[in-house]
Tab-separated table of C-alpha atoms in Angstrom:
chain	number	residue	atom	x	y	z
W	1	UNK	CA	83.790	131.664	79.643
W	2	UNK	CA	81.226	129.495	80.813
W	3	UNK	CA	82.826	126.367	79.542
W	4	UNK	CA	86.187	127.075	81.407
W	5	UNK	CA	84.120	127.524	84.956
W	6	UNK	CA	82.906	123.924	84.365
W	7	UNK	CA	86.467	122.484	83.962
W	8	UNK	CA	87.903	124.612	86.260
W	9	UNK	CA	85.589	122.893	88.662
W	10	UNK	CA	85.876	119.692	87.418
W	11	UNK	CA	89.634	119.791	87.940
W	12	UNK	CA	89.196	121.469	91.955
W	13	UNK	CA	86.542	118.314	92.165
W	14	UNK	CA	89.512	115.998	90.567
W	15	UNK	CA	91.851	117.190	92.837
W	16	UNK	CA	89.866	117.436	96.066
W	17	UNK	CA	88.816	113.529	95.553
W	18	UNK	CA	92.441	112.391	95.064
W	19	UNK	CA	93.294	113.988	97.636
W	20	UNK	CA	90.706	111.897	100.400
W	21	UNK	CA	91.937	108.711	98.602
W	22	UNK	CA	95.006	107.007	100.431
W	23	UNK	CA	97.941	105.950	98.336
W	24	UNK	CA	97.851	102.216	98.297
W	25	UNK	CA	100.406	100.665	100.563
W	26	UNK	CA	101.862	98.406	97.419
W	27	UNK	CA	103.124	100.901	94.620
W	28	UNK	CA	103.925	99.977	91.102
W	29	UNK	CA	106.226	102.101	89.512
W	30	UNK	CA	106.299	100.818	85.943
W	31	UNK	CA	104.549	99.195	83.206
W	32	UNK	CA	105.816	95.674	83.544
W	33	UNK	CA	105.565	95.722	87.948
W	34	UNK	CA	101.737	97.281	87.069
W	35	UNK	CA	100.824	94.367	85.090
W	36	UNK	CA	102.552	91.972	87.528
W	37	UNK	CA	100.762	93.516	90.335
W	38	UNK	CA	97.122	93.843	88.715
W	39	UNK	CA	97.436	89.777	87.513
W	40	UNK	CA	98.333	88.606	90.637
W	41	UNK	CA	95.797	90.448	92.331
W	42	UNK	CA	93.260	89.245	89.549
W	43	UNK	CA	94.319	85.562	89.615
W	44	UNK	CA	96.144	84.957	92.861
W	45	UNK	CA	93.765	84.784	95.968
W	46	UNK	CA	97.431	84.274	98.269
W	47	UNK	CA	98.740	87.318	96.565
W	48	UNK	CA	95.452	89.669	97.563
W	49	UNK	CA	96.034	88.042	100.843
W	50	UNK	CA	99.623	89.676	101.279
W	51	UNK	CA	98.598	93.264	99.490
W	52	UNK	CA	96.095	92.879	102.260
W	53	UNK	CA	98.329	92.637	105.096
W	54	UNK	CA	100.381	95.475	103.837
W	55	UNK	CA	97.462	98.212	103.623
W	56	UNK	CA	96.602	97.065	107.504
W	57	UNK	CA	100.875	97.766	108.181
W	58	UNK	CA	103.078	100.977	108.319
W	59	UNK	CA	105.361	99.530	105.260
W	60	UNK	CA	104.978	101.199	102.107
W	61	UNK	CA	106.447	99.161	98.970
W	62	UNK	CA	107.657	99.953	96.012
W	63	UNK	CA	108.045	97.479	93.117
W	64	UNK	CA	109.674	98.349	90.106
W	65	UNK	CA	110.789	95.812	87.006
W	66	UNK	CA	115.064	95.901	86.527
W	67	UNK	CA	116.517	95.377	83.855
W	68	UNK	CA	119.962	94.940	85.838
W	69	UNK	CA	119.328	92.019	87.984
W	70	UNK	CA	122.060	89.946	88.736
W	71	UNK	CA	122.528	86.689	86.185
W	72	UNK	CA	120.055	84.115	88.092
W	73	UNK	CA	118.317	86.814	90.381
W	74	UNK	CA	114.046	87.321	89.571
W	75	UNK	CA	113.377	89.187	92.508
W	76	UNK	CA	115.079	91.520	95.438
W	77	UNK	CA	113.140	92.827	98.260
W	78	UNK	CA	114.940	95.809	100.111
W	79	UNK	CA	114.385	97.834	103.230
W	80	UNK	CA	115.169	101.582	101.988
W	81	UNK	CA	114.228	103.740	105.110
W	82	UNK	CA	111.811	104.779	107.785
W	83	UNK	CA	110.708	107.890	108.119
W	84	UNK	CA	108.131	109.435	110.278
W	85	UNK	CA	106.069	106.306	111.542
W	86	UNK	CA	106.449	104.769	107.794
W	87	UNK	CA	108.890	102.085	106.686
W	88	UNK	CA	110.066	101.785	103.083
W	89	UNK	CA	110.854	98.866	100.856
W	90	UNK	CA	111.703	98.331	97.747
W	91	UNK	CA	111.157	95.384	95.385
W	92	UNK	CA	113.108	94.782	91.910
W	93	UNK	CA	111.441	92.196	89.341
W	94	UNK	CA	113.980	90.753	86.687
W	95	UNK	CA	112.098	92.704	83.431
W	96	UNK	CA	112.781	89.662	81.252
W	97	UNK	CA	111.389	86.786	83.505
W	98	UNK	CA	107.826	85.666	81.542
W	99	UNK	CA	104.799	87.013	83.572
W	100	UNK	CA	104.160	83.394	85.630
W	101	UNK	CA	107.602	83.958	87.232
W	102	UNK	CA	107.486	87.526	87.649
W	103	UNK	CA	104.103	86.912	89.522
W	104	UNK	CA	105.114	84.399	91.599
W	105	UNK	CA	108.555	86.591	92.201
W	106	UNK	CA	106.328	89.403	93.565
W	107	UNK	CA	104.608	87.216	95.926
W	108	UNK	CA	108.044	85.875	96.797
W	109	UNK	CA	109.123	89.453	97.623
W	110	UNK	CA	105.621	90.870	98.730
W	111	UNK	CA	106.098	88.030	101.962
W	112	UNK	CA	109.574	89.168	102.848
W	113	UNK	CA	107.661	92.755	102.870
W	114	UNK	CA	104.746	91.027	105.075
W	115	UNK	CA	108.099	89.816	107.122
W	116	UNK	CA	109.052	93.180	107.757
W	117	UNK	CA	105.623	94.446	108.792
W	118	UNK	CA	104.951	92.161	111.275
W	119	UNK	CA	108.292	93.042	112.851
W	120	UNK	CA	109.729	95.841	114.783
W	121	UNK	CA	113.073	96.304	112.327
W	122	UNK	CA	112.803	99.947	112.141
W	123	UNK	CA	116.696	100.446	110.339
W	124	UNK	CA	118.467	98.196	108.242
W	125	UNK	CA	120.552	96.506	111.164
W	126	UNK	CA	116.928	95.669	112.477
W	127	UNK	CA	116.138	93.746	109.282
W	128	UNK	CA	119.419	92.554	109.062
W	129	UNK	CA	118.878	91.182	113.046
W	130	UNK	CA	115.761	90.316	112.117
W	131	UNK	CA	116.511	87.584	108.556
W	132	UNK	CA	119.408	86.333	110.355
W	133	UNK	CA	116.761	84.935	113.308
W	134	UNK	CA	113.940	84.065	110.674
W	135	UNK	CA	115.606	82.896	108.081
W	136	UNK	CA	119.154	81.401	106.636
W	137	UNK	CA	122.054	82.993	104.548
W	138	UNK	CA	122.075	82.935	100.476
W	139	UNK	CA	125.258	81.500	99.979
W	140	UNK	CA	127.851	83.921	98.408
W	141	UNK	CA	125.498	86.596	98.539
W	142	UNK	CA	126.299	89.872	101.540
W	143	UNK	CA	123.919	90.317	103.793
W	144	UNK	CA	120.996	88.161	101.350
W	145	UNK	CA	118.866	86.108	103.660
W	146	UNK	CA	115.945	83.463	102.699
W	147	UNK	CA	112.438	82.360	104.461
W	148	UNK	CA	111.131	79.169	103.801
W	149	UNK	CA	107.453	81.872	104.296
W	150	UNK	CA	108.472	83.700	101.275
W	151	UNK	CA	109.770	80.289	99.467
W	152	UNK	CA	106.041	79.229	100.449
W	153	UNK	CA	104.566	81.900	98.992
W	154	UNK	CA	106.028	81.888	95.301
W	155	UNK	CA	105.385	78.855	95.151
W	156	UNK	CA	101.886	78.692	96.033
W	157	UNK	CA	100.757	81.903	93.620
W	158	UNK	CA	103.114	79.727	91.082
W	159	UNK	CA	100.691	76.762	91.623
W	160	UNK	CA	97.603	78.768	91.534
W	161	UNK	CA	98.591	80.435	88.124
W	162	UNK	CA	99.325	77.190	86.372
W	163	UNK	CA	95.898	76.044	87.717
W	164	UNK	CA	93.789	78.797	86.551
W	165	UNK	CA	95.871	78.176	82.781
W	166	UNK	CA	95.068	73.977	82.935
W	167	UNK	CA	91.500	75.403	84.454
W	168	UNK	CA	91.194	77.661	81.294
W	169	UNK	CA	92.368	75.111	79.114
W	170	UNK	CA	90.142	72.286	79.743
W	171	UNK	CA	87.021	74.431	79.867
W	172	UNK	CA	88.110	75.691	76.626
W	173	UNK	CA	88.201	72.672	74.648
């Protein structure tokens, strides 16, 4: 009896403490997004930078590793809804891309999410309004738009992953 008090307790503390922690604002739903997510904010000082702006925004994202990308796509970033005072987006990582690229995909995507914060696009004609005045058309992609911010961005976490790897290596040796 007395044992089952104590974890009874210990679950009401469990719950009670879960429940006065937010939900981050950036949301890995899967293994592979998780470890993209946790490296880049390990290794990446742009991509903490980004996660950053999002917990200070009303955008909640969602990342979650595809295995049905499009041939030649790494990354999609998608506005899904508002509701309440929230906005929702989602991001898809190609599964199969090596972890550098996936990485650097996410902090592609995570800027087009940054985008969307910053902006008052509260449906998806608003973000559609909003990419065709900050940024250009993919060609022979519907309604896919570009920003040289989030080109910016991939590439810089890009750089600063290969330099922590030449970094490791010539300490190592």
């Amino acid at each position: 009896m007395k044992t089952s008090c104590v974890l009874g307790v210990s679950m009401v503390m469990v719950a009670v403490t879960a429940a006065a922690q937010p939900l981050p604002r950036v949301r890995a739903l899967d293994l592979v997004s998780t470890m993209a997510l946790e490296r880049g904010r390990e290794e990446s000082p742009r991509l903490r930078a980004l996660v950053a702006e999002l917990v200070d925004s009303d955008v909640i994202v969602h990342v979650v590793a595809s295995p049905t990308l499009s041939a030649g796509v790494i990354g999609t970033m998608r506005f899904v809804a508002r509701l309440g005072g929230t906005r929702y987006v989602r991001i898809d990582l190609a599964a199969l891309a090596g972890p550098d690229l996936r990485v650097a995909t996410l902090a592609h995507e995570l800027q087009h999410a940054c985008e969307i914060a910053r902006s008052a696009a509260r449906s998806h004609a608003d973000v559609r309004d909003l990419y065709r005045a900050i940024g250009r058309a993919v060609p022979g992609a519907r309604d896919a738009f570009e920003t040289d911010g989030a080109q910016r961005a991939g590439s810089d976490v890009w750089g600063e992953l290969r330099g922590l790897r030449r970094t490791a290596r010539t300490t190592d040796q």
